[in-house]
Amino acid sequence: MENVLDSFSLKGKIALVTGATYGIGMAMAKALGMAGARIAFNARRADQVQQAEAEYKSMGFDAKGYVFDITKEEQVNQFVPQIEKDFGGSIDILVNNAGIIKRISVVEMTVAEFKEVIDVDLIGAFIMAKAVAPGMIKKGSGKIINVCSLMSELGRETVTAYAAAKGGLKMLTKNLACEWAEHNIQVNGIGPGYIATPQTAPLREPGHPFDQFIKGRTPAARWGLPEDLQGPTVFLASEASNFVNGQILYVDGGILAYLGKLPK
Ligand code: GCO
């Protein structure tokens, strides 16, 4: 019998992680690299891509960065083939991580601002999945991991566009899983809880009430770290999860299971 740990190896795999120049995306990409994958990543800003590529390489990862916008189908359809040419094979693992958030109340949010969030966080993931699927179908295997959110399940004031996008991303994940499972492509999601990253930095400023609120709402009584997402990422990217389809794996310290602490 094969050792079960061998099923977590990503040796020889080509992974593409969108928005992986910092935070959760970079942590997930590094995890894939530590498990043996070669890493392609993108962002919209050349300076961020160059800086991140230098960081990956300084840590010994086989990584290459590309500057393109996942919301622009023509750019995606130019760069995905370029990546597959540069890496000498079709993409085995896609992590749809790139995302934005705009914390604005609905009354104040413009339709254009709402659409921008939906474009990046939902439609961008659709465009990327659509672009990598033909290679995965031809190869007869593939892994797609969509970075969902607690907001795929819960709402809160001022993040309506983000929650609508992440709720849609949950159902996109389930539906792509239904369409592509017969091709041995597993499509799943990771739902980070409240993670200490630049995206949540405004909520963690000293004295911000949100810091205490989240620690009270999280059974683990702490903010998550990007590293907390690394094991789940390798699991969903590896053969260890070949019979896991259309699931959202919440890495949230227990928030979704918790009614909340009784006030003292
Ligand atoms: C917010 C936060 C959340 C988290 C994460 C939770 O403003 O409530 O930014 O959206 O970032 O998405 O899973």
Coordinates of C-alpha atoms and ligand atoms in Angstrom, one line a residue:
M1 CA 0.0 0.0 0.0
E2 CA 1.2 3.5 -0.9
N3 CA 2.1 5.6 2.1
V4 CA -0.8 8.1 2.5
L5 CA 1.7 10.9 2.9
D6 CA 2.8 10.3 -0.8
S7 CA -0.7 11.4 -1.8
F8 CA 0.0 14.9 -0.5
S9 CA 3.0 15.4 -2.8
L10 CA 2.7 17.9 -5.6
K11 CA 6.0 17.0 -7.2
G12 CA 6.0 17.7 -10.9
K13 CA 2.8 19.7 -10.7
I14 CA 2.3 23.2 -12.3
A15 CA 0.3 25.5 -10.1
L16 CA -1.1 28.9 -11.0
V17 CA -2.1 31.2 -8.0
T18 CA -3.8 34.5 -8.8
G19 CA -3.1 37.5 -6.7
A20 CA -0.2 35.7 -5.0
T21 CA 2.1 38.7 -4.3
Y22 CA 1.3 38.9 -0.6
G23 CA -1.0 37.7 2.2
I24 CA -3.2 34.6 1.8
G25 CA -2.3 34.1 -1.9
M26 CA 1.5 34.1 -1.3
A27 CA 1.1 31.7 1.7
M28 CA -1.0 29.3 -0.4
A29 CA 1.5 29.5 -3.2
K30 CA 4.4 28.8 -0.9
A31 CA 2.6 25.8 0.5
L32 CA 2.2 24.4 -3.0
G33 CA 5.9 25.0 -3.6
M34 CA 6.9 23.3 -0.3
A35 CA 4.8 20.3 -1.5
G36 CA 6.8 20.2 -4.7
A37 CA 4.8 22.2 -7.2
R38 CA 6.3 24.8 -9.6
I39 CA 4.5 28.1 -9.1
A40 CA 3.1 30.6 -11.6
F41 CA 1.4 33.6 -10.2
N42 CA 0.0 36.9 -11.3
A43 CA -1.0 40.4 -10.2
R44 CA -2.1 43.6 -11.9
R45 CA 1.0 45.6 -10.8
A46 CA 4.4 44.9 -12.3
D47 CA 6.2 46.2 -9.2
Q48 CA 4.4 43.8 -6.9
V49 CA 5.0 40.9 -9.3
Q50 CA 8.7 41.6 -9.5
Q51 CA 9.0 42.0 -5.7
A52 CA 7.1 38.8 -5.1
E53 CA 9.0 36.8 -7.6
A54 CA 12.3 37.9 -6.0
E55 CA 10.9 36.7 -2.6
Y56 CA 9.8 33.3 -3.9
K57 CA 13.2 32.8 -5.6
S58 CA 15.1 33.9 -2.5
M59 CA 13.3 31.1 -0.6
G60 CA 14.2 28.5 -3.3
F61 CA 10.9 28.2 -5.0
D62 CA 10.6 27.6 -8.7
A63 CA 8.3 30.6 -9.3
K64 CA 7.5 32.9 -12.2
G65 CA 5.3 36.0 -12.0
Y66 CA 3.0 37.4 -14.8
V67 CA 1.3 40.8 -15.0
F68 CA -2.3 40.5 -16.1
D69 CA -5.8 41.3 -15.0
I70 CA -8.0 38.3 -14.4
T71 CA -11.1 40.3 -15.2
K72 CA -9.9 40.9 -18.8
E73 CA -10.7 37.7 -20.7
E74 CA -8.4 38.6 -23.6
Q75 CA -5.4 39.0 -21.2
V76 CA -6.2 35.7 -19.5
N77 CA -6.5 33.9 -22.9
Q78 CA -3.1 35.4 -23.8
F79 CA -1.3 34.6 -20.5
V80 CA -2.6 31.1 -19.6
P81 CA -1.1 29.6 -22.9
Q82 CA 2.1 31.7 -22.2
I83 CA 2.4 30.2 -18.7
E84 CA 1.8 26.7 -20.1
K85 CA 4.5 27.3 -22.7
D86 CA 6.9 28.7 -20.2
F87 CA 6.3 25.8 -17.8
G88 CA 6.3 23.1 -20.5
G89 CA 2.9 21.7 -19.7
S90 CA -0.8 22.4 -18.9
I91 CA -1.8 23.9 -15.5
D92 CA -2.5 21.2 -12.9
I93 CA -3.6 23.4 -10.0
L94 CA -5.5 26.7 -10.2
V95 CA -6.0 28.7 -7.0
N96 CA -8.4 31.6 -7.6
N97 CA -7.2 33.8 -4.8
A98 CA -7.2 37.3 -6.4
G99 CA -9.9 39.4 -4.8
I100 CA -10.7 42.9 -3.6
I101 CA -13.1 44.2 -0.9
K102 CA -14.8 47.6 -0.6
R103 CA -16.2 48.3 2.9
I104 CA -18.9 50.7 1.9
S105 CA -22.6 50.8 3.0
V106 CA -25.1 49.9 0.2
V107 CA -26.6 53.4 0.4
E108 CA -23.3 55.0 -0.3
M109 CA -21.9 52.3 -2.7
T110 CA -22.2 53.1 -6.4
V111 CA -23.3 50.5 -8.8
A112 CA -19.9 50.8 -10.5
E113 CA -18.2 50.0 -7.2
F114 CA -20.5 47.0 -6.7
K115 CA -19.8 45.7 -10.2
E116 CA -16.0 46.1 -9.7
V117 CA -16.0 43.8 -6.7
I118 CA -18.2 41.2 -8.5
D119 CA -15.9 41.5 -11.6
V120 CA -12.8 40.6 -9.7
D121 CA -14.0 38.3 -6.9
L122 CA -16.5 36.3 -9.0
I123 CA -16.3 36.8 -12.7
G124 CA -12.5 36.8 -12.6
A125 CA -12.6 33.3 -11.0
F126 CA -15.0 32.2 -13.8
I127 CA -12.7 33.5 -16.5
M128 CA -9.6 31.8 -15.0
A129 CA -11.4 28.5 -14.5
K130 CA -12.7 28.6 -18.0
A131 CA -9.2 29.2 -19.3
V132 CA -7.5 26.4 -17.5
A133 CA -10.2 23.8 -17.9
P134 CA -9.4 22.7 -21.5
G135 CA -5.9 21.6 -20.5
M136 CA -7.2 19.8 -17.4
I137 CA -9.9 18.0 -19.4
K138 CA -7.3 17.0 -22.1
K139 CA -4.9 15.7 -19.3
G140 CA -7.8 14.0 -17.5
S141 CA -7.0 15.6 -14.2
G142 CA -7.0 19.0 -12.4
K143 CA -7.5 20.8 -9.2
I144 CA -9.3 24.2 -8.8
I145 CA -9.4 25.9 -5.4
N146 CA -11.5 29.0 -5.1
V147 CA -10.8 31.3 -2.2
C148 CA -14.2 31.8 -0.7
S149 CA -14.8 33.5 2.6
L150 CA -16.9 33.4 5.8
M151 CA -18.9 35.9 3.7
S152 CA -19.9 33.0 1.5
E153 CA -22.1 32.1 4.4
L154 CA -22.5 35.2 6.7
G155 CA -23.1 38.9 6.1
R156 CA -22.2 42.0 7.9
E157 CA -22.7 45.7 7.3
T158 CA -20.5 47.4 4.6
V159 CA -19.3 44.2 2.9
T160 CA -22.4 43.6 0.7
A161 CA -20.6 43.5 -2.6
Y162 CA -17.9 41.2 -1.3
A163 CA -20.5 38.9 0.4
A164 CA -22.5 38.7 -2.8
A165 CA -19.4 37.8 -4.8
K166 CA -18.1 35.3 -2.3
G167 CA -21.6 33.7 -2.0
G168 CA -21.6 33.4 -5.8
L169 CA -18.1 32.0 -5.7
K170 CA -19.4 29.2 -3.4
M171 CA -22.0 28.2 -5.9
L172 CA -19.7 28.6 -8.8
T173 CA -17.4 26.2 -7.0
K174 CA -20.2 23.7 -6.5
N175 CA -21.4 24.0 -10.1
L176 CA -17.9 23.7 -11.7
A177 CA -17.4 20.6 -9.6
C178 CA -20.6 19.1 -11.0
E179 CA -19.6 19.9 -14.6
W180 CA -16.0 18.7 -14.5
A181 CA -15.9 15.9 -11.9
E182 CA -16.3 13.3 -14.8
H183 CA -13.0 14.6 -16.1
N184 CA -11.3 13.9 -12.8
I185 CA -11.1 17.6 -12.0
Q186 CA -11.9 18.5 -8.4
V187 CA -13.2 22.0 -7.8
N188 CA -13.4 23.0 -4.1
G189 CA -13.2 26.1 -2.1
I190 CA -11.3 27.3 1.0
G191 CA -13.2 29.7 3.2
P192 CA -10.7 31.7 5.4
G193 CA -12.0 33.1 8.6
Y194 CA -10.6 36.3 9.9
I195 CA -6.9 36.1 8.9
A196 CA -4.2 38.7 9.9
T197 CA -3.3 40.0 6.4
P198 CA -3.1 43.5 4.8
Q199 CA -6.8 43.0 3.7
T200 CA -7.9 42.9 7.3
A201 CA -5.3 45.3 8.7
P202 CA -7.9 48.2 8.9
L203 CA -9.9 45.9 11.3
R204 CA -6.9 45.1 13.5
E205 CA -5.7 48.7 14.2
P206 CA -5.0 49.1 17.9
G207 CA -8.2 49.8 19.8
H208 CA -10.4 48.9 16.8
P209 CA -13.5 47.2 18.4
F210 CA -13.4 44.6 15.6
D211 CA -10.3 43.0 17.1
Q212 CA -12.0 42.1 20.4
F213 CA -15.3 41.3 18.6
I214 CA -13.6 38.7 16.3
K215 CA -11.6 37.1 19.2
G216 CA -15.0 36.8 21.0
R217 CA -16.7 35.3 18.0
T218 CA -13.9 32.8 17.3
P219 CA -13.8 29.7 19.5
A220 CA -10.0 29.6 18.9
A221 CA -10.0 33.1 20.4
R222 CA -7.4 34.4 17.9
W223 CA -7.1 35.8 14.4
G224 CA -6.0 33.3 11.8
L225 CA -2.6 33.4 10.2
P226 CA -1.9 32.9 6.5
E227 CA 0.1 29.8 7.5
D228 CA -3.1 28.3 8.9
L229 CA -4.3 27.9 5.3
Q230 CA -1.3 26.1 4.0
G231 CA -2.1 22.5 5.1
P232 CA -5.7 22.8 3.8
T233 CA -4.4 24.2 0.5
V234 CA -2.0 21.3 -0.1
F235 CA -4.8 18.8 0.8
L236 CA -7.2 20.3 -1.8
A237 CA -4.4 20.6 -4.4
S238 CA -3.2 17.0 -4.0
E239 CA -4.4 13.5 -4.8
A240 CA -5.3 13.2 -1.1
S241 CA -8.6 15.0 -2.0
N242 CA -9.4 13.1 -5.3
F243 CA -12.9 12.2 -4.1
V244 CA -13.6 15.6 -2.6
N245 CA -15.8 17.6 -5.0
G246 CA -17.8 20.9 -4.5
Q247 CA -16.9 21.4 -0.9
I248 CA -16.0 24.6 0.9
L249 CA -13.4 23.9 3.6
Y250 CA -13.7 26.7 6.2
V251 CA -10.5 27.5 8.0
D252 CA -12.1 29.8 10.5
G253 CA -11.1 28.8 14.0
G254 CA -14.7 27.6 14.5
I255 CA -16.6 30.8 13.9
L256 CA -19.2 29.2 11.7
A257 CA -19.9 26.6 14.4
Y258 CA -20.2 29.1 17.2
L259 CA -23.2 31.1 18.6
G260 CA -20.8 33.5 20.3
K261 CA -19.6 33.9 23.9
L262 CA -22.0 34.9 26.6
P263 CA -21.4 38.5 27.6
K264 CA -19.6 38.6 31.0
Ligands
GCO1 C1 -14.5 41.9 6.7 C2 -13.3 41.0 6.4 C3 -13.8 39.7 5.9 C4 -12.6 38.8 5.9 C5 -12.8 37.4 5.3 C6 -13.7 36.6 6.2 O1 -14.4 43.1 6.3 O2 -15.4 41.4 7.3 O3 -12.4 41.6 5.5 O4 -14.4 39.8 4.7 O5 -11.5 39.3 5.1 O6 -13.3 37.5 4.0 O7 -13.8 35.3 5.7

